[in-house]
Structure formats: C-alpha cells, structure tokens
Coordinates of C-alpha atoms and ligand atoms in Angstrom, one line a residue:
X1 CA 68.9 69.8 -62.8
X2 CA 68.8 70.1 -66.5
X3 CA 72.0 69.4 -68.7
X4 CA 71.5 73.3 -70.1
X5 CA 72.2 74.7 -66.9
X6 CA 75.3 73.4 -66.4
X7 CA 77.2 75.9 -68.8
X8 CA 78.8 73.0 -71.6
X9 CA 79.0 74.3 -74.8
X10 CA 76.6 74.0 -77.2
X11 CA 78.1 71.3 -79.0
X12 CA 77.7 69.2 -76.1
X13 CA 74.2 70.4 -75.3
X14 CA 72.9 69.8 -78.9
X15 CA 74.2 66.5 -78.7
X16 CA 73.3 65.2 -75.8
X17 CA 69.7 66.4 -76.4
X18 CA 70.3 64.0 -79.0
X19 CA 71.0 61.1 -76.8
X20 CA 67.5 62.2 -75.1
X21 CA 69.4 63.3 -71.9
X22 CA 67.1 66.4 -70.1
X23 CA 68.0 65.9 -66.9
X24 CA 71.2 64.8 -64.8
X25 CA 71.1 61.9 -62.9
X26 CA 72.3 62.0 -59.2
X27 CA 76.2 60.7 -60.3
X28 CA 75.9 63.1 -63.0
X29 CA 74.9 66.0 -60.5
X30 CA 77.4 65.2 -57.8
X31 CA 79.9 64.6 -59.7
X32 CA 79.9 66.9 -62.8
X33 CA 80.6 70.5 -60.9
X34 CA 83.5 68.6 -59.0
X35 CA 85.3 67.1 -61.6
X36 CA 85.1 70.1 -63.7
X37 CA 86.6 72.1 -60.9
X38 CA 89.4 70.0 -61.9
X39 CA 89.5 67.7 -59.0
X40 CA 90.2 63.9 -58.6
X41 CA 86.7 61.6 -57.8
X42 CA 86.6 58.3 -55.9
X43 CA 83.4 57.8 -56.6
X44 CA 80.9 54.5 -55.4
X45 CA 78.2 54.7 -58.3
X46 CA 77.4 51.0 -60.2
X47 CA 76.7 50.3 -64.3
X48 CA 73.1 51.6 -65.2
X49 CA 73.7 54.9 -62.7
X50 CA 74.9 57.3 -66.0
X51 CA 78.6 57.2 -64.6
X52 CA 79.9 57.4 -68.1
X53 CA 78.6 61.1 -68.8
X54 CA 79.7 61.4 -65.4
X55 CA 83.6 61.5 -66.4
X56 CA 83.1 61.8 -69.8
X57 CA 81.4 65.2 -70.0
X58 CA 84.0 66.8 -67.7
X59 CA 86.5 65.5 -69.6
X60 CA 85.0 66.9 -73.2
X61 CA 84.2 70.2 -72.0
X62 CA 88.1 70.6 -70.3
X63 CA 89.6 69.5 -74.0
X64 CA 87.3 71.6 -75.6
X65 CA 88.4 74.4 -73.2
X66 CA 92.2 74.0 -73.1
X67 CA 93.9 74.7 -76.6
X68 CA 95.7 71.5 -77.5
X69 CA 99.1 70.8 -78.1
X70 CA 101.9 70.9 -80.1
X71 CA 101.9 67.6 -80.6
X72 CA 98.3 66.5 -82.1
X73 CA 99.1 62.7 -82.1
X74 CA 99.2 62.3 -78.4
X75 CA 96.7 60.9 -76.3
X76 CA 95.2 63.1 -73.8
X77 CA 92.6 61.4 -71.8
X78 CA 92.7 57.4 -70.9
X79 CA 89.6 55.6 -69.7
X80 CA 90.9 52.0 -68.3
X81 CA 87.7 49.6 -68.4
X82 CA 88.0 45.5 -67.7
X83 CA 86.3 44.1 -70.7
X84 CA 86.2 44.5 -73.9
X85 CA 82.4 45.1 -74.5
X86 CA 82.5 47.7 -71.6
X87 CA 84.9 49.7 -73.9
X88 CA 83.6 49.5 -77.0
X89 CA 80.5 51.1 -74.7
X90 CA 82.2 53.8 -73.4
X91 CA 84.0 54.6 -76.6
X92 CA 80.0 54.3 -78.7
X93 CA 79.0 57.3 -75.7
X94 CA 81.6 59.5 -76.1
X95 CA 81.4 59.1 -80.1
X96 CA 77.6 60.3 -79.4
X97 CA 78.8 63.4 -76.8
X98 CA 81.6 64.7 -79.0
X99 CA 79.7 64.4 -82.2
X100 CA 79.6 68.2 -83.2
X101 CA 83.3 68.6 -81.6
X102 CA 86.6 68.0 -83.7
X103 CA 87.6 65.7 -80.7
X104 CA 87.8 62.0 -81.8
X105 CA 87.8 58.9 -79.2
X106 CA 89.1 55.6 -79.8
X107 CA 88.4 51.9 -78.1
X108 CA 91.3 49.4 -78.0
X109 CA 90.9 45.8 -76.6
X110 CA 91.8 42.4 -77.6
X111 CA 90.2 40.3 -80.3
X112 CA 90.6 42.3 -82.7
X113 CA 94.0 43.2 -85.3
X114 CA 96.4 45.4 -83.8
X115 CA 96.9 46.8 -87.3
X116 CA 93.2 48.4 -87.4
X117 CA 93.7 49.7 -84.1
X118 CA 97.5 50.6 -85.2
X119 CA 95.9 52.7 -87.9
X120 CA 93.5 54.7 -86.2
X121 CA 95.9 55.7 -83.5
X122 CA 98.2 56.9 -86.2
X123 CA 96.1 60.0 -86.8
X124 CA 95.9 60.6 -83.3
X125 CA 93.5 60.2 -80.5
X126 CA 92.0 62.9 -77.8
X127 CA 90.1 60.4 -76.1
X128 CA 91.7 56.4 -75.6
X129 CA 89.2 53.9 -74.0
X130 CA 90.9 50.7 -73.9
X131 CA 91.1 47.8 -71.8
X132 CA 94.8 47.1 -69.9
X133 CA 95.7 44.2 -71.7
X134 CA 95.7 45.2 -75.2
X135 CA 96.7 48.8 -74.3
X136 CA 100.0 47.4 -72.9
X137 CA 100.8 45.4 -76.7
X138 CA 100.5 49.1 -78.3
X139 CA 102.5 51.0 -75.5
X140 CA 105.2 48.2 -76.4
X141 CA 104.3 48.7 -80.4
X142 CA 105.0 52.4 -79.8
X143 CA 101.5 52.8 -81.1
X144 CA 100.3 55.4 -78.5
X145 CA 102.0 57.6 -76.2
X146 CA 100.9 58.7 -72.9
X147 CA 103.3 61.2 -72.4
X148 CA 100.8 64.2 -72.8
X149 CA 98.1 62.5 -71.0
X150 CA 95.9 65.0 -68.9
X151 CA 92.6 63.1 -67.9
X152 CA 92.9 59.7 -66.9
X153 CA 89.6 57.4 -65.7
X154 CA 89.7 53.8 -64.2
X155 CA 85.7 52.5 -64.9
X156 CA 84.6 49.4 -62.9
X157 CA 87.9 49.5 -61.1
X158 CA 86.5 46.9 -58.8
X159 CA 86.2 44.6 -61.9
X160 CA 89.5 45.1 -63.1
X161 CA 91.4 44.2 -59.6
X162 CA 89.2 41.0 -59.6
X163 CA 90.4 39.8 -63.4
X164 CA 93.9 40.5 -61.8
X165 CA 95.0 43.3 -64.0
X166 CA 96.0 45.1 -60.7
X167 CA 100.1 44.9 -62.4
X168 CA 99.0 46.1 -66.0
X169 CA 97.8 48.7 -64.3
X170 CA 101.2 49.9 -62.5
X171 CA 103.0 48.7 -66.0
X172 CA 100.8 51.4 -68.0
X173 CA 101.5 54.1 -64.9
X174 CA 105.0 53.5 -65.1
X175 CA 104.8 55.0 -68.6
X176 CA 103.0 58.2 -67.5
X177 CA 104.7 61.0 -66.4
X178 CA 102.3 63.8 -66.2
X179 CA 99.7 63.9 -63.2
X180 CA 96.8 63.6 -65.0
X181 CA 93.5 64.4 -63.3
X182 CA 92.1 61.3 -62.3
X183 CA 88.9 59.9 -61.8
X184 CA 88.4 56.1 -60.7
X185 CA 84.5 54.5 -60.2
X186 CA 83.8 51.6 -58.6
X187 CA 80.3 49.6 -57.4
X188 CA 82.5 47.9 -54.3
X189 CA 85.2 48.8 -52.4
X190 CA 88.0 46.5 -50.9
X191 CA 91.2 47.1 -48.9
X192 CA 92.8 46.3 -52.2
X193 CA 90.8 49.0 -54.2
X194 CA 91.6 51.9 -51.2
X195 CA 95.1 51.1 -51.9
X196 CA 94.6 51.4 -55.8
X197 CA 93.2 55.0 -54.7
X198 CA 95.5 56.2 -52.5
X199 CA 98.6 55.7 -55.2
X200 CA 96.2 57.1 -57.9
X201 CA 93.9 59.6 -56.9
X202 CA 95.0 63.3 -55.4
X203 CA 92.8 64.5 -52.4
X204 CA 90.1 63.4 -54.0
X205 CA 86.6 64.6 -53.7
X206 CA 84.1 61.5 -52.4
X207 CA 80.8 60.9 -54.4
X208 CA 78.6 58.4 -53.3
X209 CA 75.3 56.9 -55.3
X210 CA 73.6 54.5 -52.7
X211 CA 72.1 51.1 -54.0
X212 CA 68.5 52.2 -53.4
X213 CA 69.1 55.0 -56.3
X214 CA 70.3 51.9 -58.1
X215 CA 67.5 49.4 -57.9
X216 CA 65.1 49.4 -55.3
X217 CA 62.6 52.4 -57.1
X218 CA 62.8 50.5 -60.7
X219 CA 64.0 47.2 -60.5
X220 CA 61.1 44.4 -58.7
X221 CA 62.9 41.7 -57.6
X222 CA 61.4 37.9 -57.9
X223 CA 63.1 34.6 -56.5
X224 CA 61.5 31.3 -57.9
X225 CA 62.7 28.4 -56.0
X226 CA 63.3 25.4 -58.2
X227 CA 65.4 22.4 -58.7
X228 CA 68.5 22.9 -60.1
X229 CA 67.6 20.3 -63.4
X230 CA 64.2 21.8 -63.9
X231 CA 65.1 25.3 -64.5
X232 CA 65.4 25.4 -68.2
X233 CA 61.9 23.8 -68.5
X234 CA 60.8 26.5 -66.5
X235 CA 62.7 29.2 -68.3
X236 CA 60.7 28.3 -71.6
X237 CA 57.9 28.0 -69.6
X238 CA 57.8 31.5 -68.2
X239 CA 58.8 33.1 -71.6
X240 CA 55.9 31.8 -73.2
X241 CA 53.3 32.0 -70.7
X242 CA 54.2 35.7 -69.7
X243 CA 55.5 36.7 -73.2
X244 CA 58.7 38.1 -72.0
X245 CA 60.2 39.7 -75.8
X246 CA 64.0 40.1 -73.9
X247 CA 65.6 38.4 -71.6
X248 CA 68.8 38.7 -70.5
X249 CA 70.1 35.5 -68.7
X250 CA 72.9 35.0 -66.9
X251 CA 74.3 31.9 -66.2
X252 CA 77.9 30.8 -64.2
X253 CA 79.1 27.9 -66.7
X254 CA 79.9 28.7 -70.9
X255 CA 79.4 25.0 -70.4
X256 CA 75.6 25.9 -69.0
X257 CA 75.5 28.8 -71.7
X258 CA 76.2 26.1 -75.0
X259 CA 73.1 23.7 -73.3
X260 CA 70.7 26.6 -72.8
X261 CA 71.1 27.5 -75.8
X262 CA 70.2 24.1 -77.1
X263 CA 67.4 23.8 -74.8
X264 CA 66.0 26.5 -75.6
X265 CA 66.2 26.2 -79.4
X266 CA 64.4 22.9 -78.8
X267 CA 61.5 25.0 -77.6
X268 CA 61.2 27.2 -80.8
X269 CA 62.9 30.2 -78.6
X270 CA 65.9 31.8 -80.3
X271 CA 68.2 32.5 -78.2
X272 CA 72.3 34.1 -78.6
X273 CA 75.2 33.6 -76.5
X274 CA 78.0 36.2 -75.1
X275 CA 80.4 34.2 -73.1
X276 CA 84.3 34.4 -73.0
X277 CA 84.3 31.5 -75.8
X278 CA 83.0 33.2 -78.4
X279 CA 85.0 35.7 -80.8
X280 CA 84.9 39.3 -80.6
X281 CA 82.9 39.6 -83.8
X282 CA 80.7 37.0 -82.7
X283 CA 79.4 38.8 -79.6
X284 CA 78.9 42.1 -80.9
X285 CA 76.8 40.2 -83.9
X286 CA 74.6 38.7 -81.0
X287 CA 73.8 41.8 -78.8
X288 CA 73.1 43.6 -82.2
X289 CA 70.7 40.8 -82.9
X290 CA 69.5 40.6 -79.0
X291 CA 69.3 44.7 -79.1
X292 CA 67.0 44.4 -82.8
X293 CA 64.4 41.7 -81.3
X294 CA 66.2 39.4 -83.8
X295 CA 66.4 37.3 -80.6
X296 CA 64.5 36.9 -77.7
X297 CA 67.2 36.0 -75.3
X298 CA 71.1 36.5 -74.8
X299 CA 72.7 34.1 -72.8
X300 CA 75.5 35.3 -70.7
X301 CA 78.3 35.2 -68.6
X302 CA 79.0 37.8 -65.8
X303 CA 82.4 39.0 -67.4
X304 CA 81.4 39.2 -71.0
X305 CA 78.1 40.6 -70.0
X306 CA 79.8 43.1 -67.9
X307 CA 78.4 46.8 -68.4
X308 CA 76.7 46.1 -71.3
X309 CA 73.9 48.6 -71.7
X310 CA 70.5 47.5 -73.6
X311 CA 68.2 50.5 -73.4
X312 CA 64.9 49.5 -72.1
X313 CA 65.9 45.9 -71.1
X314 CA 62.9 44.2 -69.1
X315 CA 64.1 41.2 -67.6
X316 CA 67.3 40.2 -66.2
X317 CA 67.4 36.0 -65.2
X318 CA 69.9 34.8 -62.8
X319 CA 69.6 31.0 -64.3
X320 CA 72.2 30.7 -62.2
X321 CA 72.6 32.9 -58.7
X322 CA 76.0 34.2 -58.6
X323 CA 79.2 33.2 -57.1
X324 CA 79.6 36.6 -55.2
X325 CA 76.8 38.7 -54.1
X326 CA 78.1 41.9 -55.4
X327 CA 77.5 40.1 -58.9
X328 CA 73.9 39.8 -58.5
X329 CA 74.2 44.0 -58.1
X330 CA 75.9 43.9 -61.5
X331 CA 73.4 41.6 -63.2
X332 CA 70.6 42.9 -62.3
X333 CA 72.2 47.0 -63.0
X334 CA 71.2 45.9 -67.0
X335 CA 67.8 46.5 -66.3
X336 CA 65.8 49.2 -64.8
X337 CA 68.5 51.9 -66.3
X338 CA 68.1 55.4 -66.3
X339 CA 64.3 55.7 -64.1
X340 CA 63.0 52.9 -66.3
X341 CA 61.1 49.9 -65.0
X342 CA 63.0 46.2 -64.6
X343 CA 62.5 42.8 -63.8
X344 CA 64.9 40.6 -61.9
X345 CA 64.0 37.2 -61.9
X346 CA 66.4 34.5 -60.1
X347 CA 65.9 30.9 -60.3
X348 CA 67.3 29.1 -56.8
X349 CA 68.0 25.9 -56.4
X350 CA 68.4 24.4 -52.6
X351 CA 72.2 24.5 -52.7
X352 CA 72.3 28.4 -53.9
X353 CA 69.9 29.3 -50.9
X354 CA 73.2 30.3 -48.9
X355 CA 74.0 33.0 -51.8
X356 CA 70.2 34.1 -51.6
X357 CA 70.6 35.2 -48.1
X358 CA 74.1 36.9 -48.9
X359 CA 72.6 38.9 -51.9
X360 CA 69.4 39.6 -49.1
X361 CA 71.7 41.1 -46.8
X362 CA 73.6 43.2 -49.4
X363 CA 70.7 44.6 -51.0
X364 CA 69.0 45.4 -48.0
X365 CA 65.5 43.2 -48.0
X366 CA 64.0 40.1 -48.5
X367 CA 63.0 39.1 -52.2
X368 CA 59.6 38.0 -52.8
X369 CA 59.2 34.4 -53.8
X370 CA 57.1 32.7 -56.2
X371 CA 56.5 29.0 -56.5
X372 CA 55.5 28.5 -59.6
X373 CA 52.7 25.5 -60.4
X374 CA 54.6 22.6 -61.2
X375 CA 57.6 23.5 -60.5
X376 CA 57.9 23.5 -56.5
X377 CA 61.2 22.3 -55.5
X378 CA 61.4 18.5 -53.9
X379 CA 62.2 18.6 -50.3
X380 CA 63.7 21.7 -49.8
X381 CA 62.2 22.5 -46.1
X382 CA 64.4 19.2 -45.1
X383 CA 67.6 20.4 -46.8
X384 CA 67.1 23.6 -45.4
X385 CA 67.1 21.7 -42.0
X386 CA 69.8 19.4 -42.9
X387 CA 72.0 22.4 -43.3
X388 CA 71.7 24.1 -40.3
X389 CA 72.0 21.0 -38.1
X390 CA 74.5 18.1 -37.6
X391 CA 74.1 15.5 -40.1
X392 CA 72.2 12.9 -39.5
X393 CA 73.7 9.9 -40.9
X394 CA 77.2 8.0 -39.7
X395 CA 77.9 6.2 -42.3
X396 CA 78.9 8.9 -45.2
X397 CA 79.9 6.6 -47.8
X398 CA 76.8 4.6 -47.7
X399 CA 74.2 6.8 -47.7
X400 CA 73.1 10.4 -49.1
X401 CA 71.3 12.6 -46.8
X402 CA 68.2 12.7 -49.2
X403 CA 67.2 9.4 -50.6
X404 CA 65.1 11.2 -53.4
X405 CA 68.0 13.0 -55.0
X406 CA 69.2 9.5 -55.0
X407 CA 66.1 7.9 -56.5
X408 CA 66.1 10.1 -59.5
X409 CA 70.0 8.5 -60.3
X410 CA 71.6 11.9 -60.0
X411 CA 74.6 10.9 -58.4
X412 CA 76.4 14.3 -58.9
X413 CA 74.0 16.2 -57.2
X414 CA 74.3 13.7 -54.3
X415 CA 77.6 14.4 -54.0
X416 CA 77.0 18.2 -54.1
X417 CA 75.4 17.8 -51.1
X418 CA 77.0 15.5 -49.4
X419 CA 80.0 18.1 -49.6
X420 CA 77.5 21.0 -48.5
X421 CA 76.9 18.5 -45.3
X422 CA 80.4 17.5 -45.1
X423 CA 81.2 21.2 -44.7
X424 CA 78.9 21.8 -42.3
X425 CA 79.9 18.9 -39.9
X426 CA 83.2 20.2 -40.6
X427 CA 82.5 24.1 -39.5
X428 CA 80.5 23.0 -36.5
X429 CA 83.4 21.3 -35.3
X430 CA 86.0 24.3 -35.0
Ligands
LIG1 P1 75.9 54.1 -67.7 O1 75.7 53.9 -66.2 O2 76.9 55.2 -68.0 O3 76.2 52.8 -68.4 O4 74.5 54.7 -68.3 C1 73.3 53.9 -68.3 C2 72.3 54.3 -69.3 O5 71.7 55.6 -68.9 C3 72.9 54.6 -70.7 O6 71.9 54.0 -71.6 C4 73.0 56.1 -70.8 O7 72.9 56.4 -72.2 C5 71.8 56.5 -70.0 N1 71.9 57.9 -69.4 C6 73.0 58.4 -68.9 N2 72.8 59.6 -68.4 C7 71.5 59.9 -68.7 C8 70.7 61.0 -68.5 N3 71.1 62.1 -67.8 N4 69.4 61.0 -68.9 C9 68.9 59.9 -69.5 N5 69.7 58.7 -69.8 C10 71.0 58.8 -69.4

C-alpha cells in the first residue's frame, strides 16, 4: 500500500517521499484509515514498527483539514513520550512530515532552559511533543495552554507507567477540558496500562502489530555464553575480528557504562556513552557522533537509549541481559528497522541464564548459541545443575558452591551465587 494512495495532501506526500517512505508499514496501514476516521487507537505496535507516522500523519492531515482557531497560540495536538531523546525524535519526524505545511511542532523535556522552550511556545505551537515532567513546569509557568487541545497521543505508554509518571499524567488531564481524539501506543500491556485506557481512550478501535513483524524476519538473534568478567575482552575481541563499524551496547549499570568505556578506549576502540548521568547536550553530541561513524560504539542504558532511532543500525549488544524480558524487545527494536537486516548479540553470563529463558519464552524460540574460542564459560553445566537442585553443601558460611569462582578471589561473585542458591533452597521449601 503506497503512501500516494492514501489521499494526504500533497504537502505530505512530497515530503514524505522525502523521508524515502514508498510504502506503508503494517502499523501505518492498520492504523492510518482508523485514526483518520477520527477514532481513538489502543494500539500494541513496539519502537522500530513506523508508529510515529502512524499518529503523526493522521494528526497532520486533520490540522491541515480543519481551519484553525481564533486563538493561534494554543496548542492543538499533544504527544506524551517518557524520555527525553524519544521526544526530541518524535518532534525531528514531524519537523520532516510538516515541512511544506505552515504547521510547526515543538519538543519540551528537561535538561534544557525553560526560557528557550518559554520562547518558542510564545509564538505558538500546532504540534507539542513533550515529556510529562517538564510539560507540567510550563502548564504551571502559563507557558502553554491545553485548553484548545484536539489530538492528544501517549507514545511508549508502557514506558511511562514504569518511570512512574502514571500522576503527571492525571495532573496534565486535569488541565484539559476538551475530548481530544486520543491515541495511546504501547509494546506491553499490564492491568495498570488497561486502566490508563479505559479513562483515556473512547471506544477505541484495537490495532495490533505482532512481535514476528517486529523481529523475527530481520533481526538474527545470537547468545554467546561467557563469564560475567570476561565480557569486555570479548566485546573488543568480536569488534575487531568481525569488523563490526556500529554497535550499539546496552548495559544495566552507568557504573558498567563509565568502565566500558574505559575498557574499550584501552583497546584503541572509540566508544560514547548515553546514560541518565550525562547532560542533555552531552548525549545528543554522542549519538550525532555514534550516527556520523565518528564512533564505533554508544554505550547505553535502557531508559536513555529508549526509542532512539539510528537508521541502518547493525548490531545491538546486550553486555548485559536485561532486568525485564520485555526490555530485551526494546533493545533489540534499534536494529532491524523498517525491513532492514539486524544483529542482536547478547553476552550471558551463568547467573543471567534465568532471564535468557524468560526473554526465550517471550519472543517465541530458542536463540542460537555461539561459544566463542577462548571464551567458553567455567563450569556453567554444574551451575546450571546447582540451580535446579537442592544445594549441596550444609555449611553456608564456610563454603561456596563452586570452589573455582573462589580460586580466582572473586568474592562478590561468590556471594552472588550463594544468594541465587540461597533462594533456591529457600523456594523449594514453600
Ligand atoms: P518508528 O517506529 O516510528 O520509530 O520508526 C522507525 C523507523 O522507520 C524510522 O527511521 C522511520 O523514519 C522509519 N519509517 C517509518 N515509516 C516508514 C515507511 N513507511 N517506510 C520506510 N521507513 C519508515
């Protein structure tokens, strides 16, 4: 289904020929007729599926259509996203669909002045993308008004009920009095997030993109098993031996991000960082630098990392595996966008096994392994055993259930699993 056939004005046609769009994707096709009908969408589609055009173009095409108000300094569509970089994403499409419009879009989030922000909002904005937080400080400021508001989108709403924003949300809906036509896209759903829908959508229409559309076609999907304090030997390794130009790596810790980096460095690879820690300026300087080749690899954590889009990214590395399974959905959406190939590579250690078979379940099938030379974990088939039975030992405080972890003075990591044994005994007991 090509983007001609679906009756937006030219505007939007030239301009999205522009952005190299020909045909829709399947969020794009499902979704598009209904939301131009006017109707509110709960729709399951993840970052990397083309949701943005999803709402967006709808939304364009109904400003363009209805003749504006009185009142030019009012904002008449709100997209909520969760982070900051997500925003600034959204708000970079739209700037490419509206183009050859007279619309104008904004993105608002924190880290940066409220007076910039303050000043663009003065000469009014059709299209607000903003994250909760820092819209709240302007509705306080009197900076924007969302009295007139007619199109309203929550974007990874799933995200945003996890980083708690759940009351900004009902503080910024508390200062909207018009029903807006709403639209609210989400990669999970929870009891919490049907409950989000049912105050904010109206009979909504349901539009589903399943996870295969997602990954399975593009995305090949590699698990190296590996000792936890090996892996960023093997990182360097693998760069250099298979020449991968850009990697995006994702790691749990900003504490794990800062000694990557160093690590890395030490191997003559240049690497950037994007985790919570780092200023607003700072992270948009390293994905510019990331997206130019300037360096091979960003280094990231899962919420500053969160729907950032890197055309043509080849190879996603879980350093770490998640915390949640979902996540590894999210991680490994950054690659293998829009039809193109990916690689998603995740380095497990024995104690992130248990997370392996969760993100197994979720996505459907088994990942193929790889044990690469040299790097073949150290007793893994007995820790693997040691898990799923009793322990074997009495005398906890005396002993660790694997006298080599022991050996190599790694007392931590002794602990670790002394607690993943503890908890075992612990479970088999109930
Ligand atoms: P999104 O899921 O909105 O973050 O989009 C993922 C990527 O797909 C972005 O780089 C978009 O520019 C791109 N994209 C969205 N729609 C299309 C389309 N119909 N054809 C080609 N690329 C697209």
């Amino acid at each position: 289904m090509s983007f001609s056939s679906q009756n937006f004005s030219p505007e939007i046609v030239k301009a999205l020929s522009e952005c190299g769009y020909e045909k829709l994707t399947p969020v794009q096709q499902k979704a598009i007729p209904l939301a131009r009908k006017g109707h509110d969408i709960l729709a399951n589609a993840q970052t990397g599926t083309g949701k943005t055009a999803a709402f967006a173009l709808p939304i364009i095409q109904q400003l363009l259509d209805k003749t504006k108000d009185n009142n030019h300094f009012q904002t008449r569509a709100l997209v909520l996203a969760p982070t900051r970089e997500l925003a600034a994403q959204i708000a970079q499409s739209i700037e490419d669909y509206i183009k050859y419009t007279s619309l104008s879009v904004a993105a608002i989030y924190g880290g940066v002045k409220m007076s910039s922000q303050v000043q663009k909002l003065k000469n009014g904005v059709d299209i607000l993308v903003a994250t909760p937080g820092r819209l709240i400080e302007h509705l306080d400021e009197k900076s924007v008004s969302l009295q007139n508001l007619e199109f309203l989108v929550f974007d990874e709403a799933d995200r945003m009920l996890d980083m708690g924003f759940i009351s900004s949300i009902e503080t910024i809906m508390s200062g909207v009095s018009t029903k807006p036509q709403t639209m609210l896209f989400s990669a999970t759903f929870s009891p919490q997030m049907n409950k989000l829908a049912a105050e904010m959508l109206n009979q909504p229409k349901r539009v589903s993109v399943t996870q295969e559309n997602v990954t399975a076609d593009t995305v090949a999907h590699v698990v190296y098993p590996v000792d936890q304090e090996r892996k960023n030997e093997m990182l360097s390794e693998l760069i250099g031996r298979k020449n991968w130009k850009q990697v995006l790596v994702f790691v749990n810790y900003k504490e794990t991000a800062n000694m990557l980096l160093k690590e890395l460095k030490l191997d003559g690879i240049k690497a950037v960082l994007c985790h919570g820690d780092k200023a607003q300026s700072a992270r948009r300087r390293a994905l510019d630098e990331f997206k130019e080749g300037k360096a091979r690899v960003m280094i990231a954590t899962d919420v500053a990392a969160r729907g950032l889009d890197i055309k043509g990214l080849p190879h996603v590395v879980n350093f770490d595996m998640p915390f949640l399974a979902e996540d590894y959905v999210h991680r490994i959406g950054r690659t293998g966008r829009a039809g193109q190939k990916g690689h998603a590579v995740s380095f497990v250690s024995r104690e992130e096994e248990l997370t392996l078979q969760q993100v197994e379940s979720l996505i459907g099938h088994t990942i193929r392994r790889v044990e690469q030379a040299g790097y073949e974990p150290k007793n893994r088939d007995a820790l693997l055993q040691k898990m799923h039975s009793k322990p074997a030992f009495k005398n906890r405080k005396t002993r660790t259930n694997n006298p080599s972890d022991a050996s190599q003075g790694s007392a931590e990591r002794s602990a670790r699993l002394r607690n993943i044994v503890r908890n075992k005994a612990t479970g088999a007991k109930k």
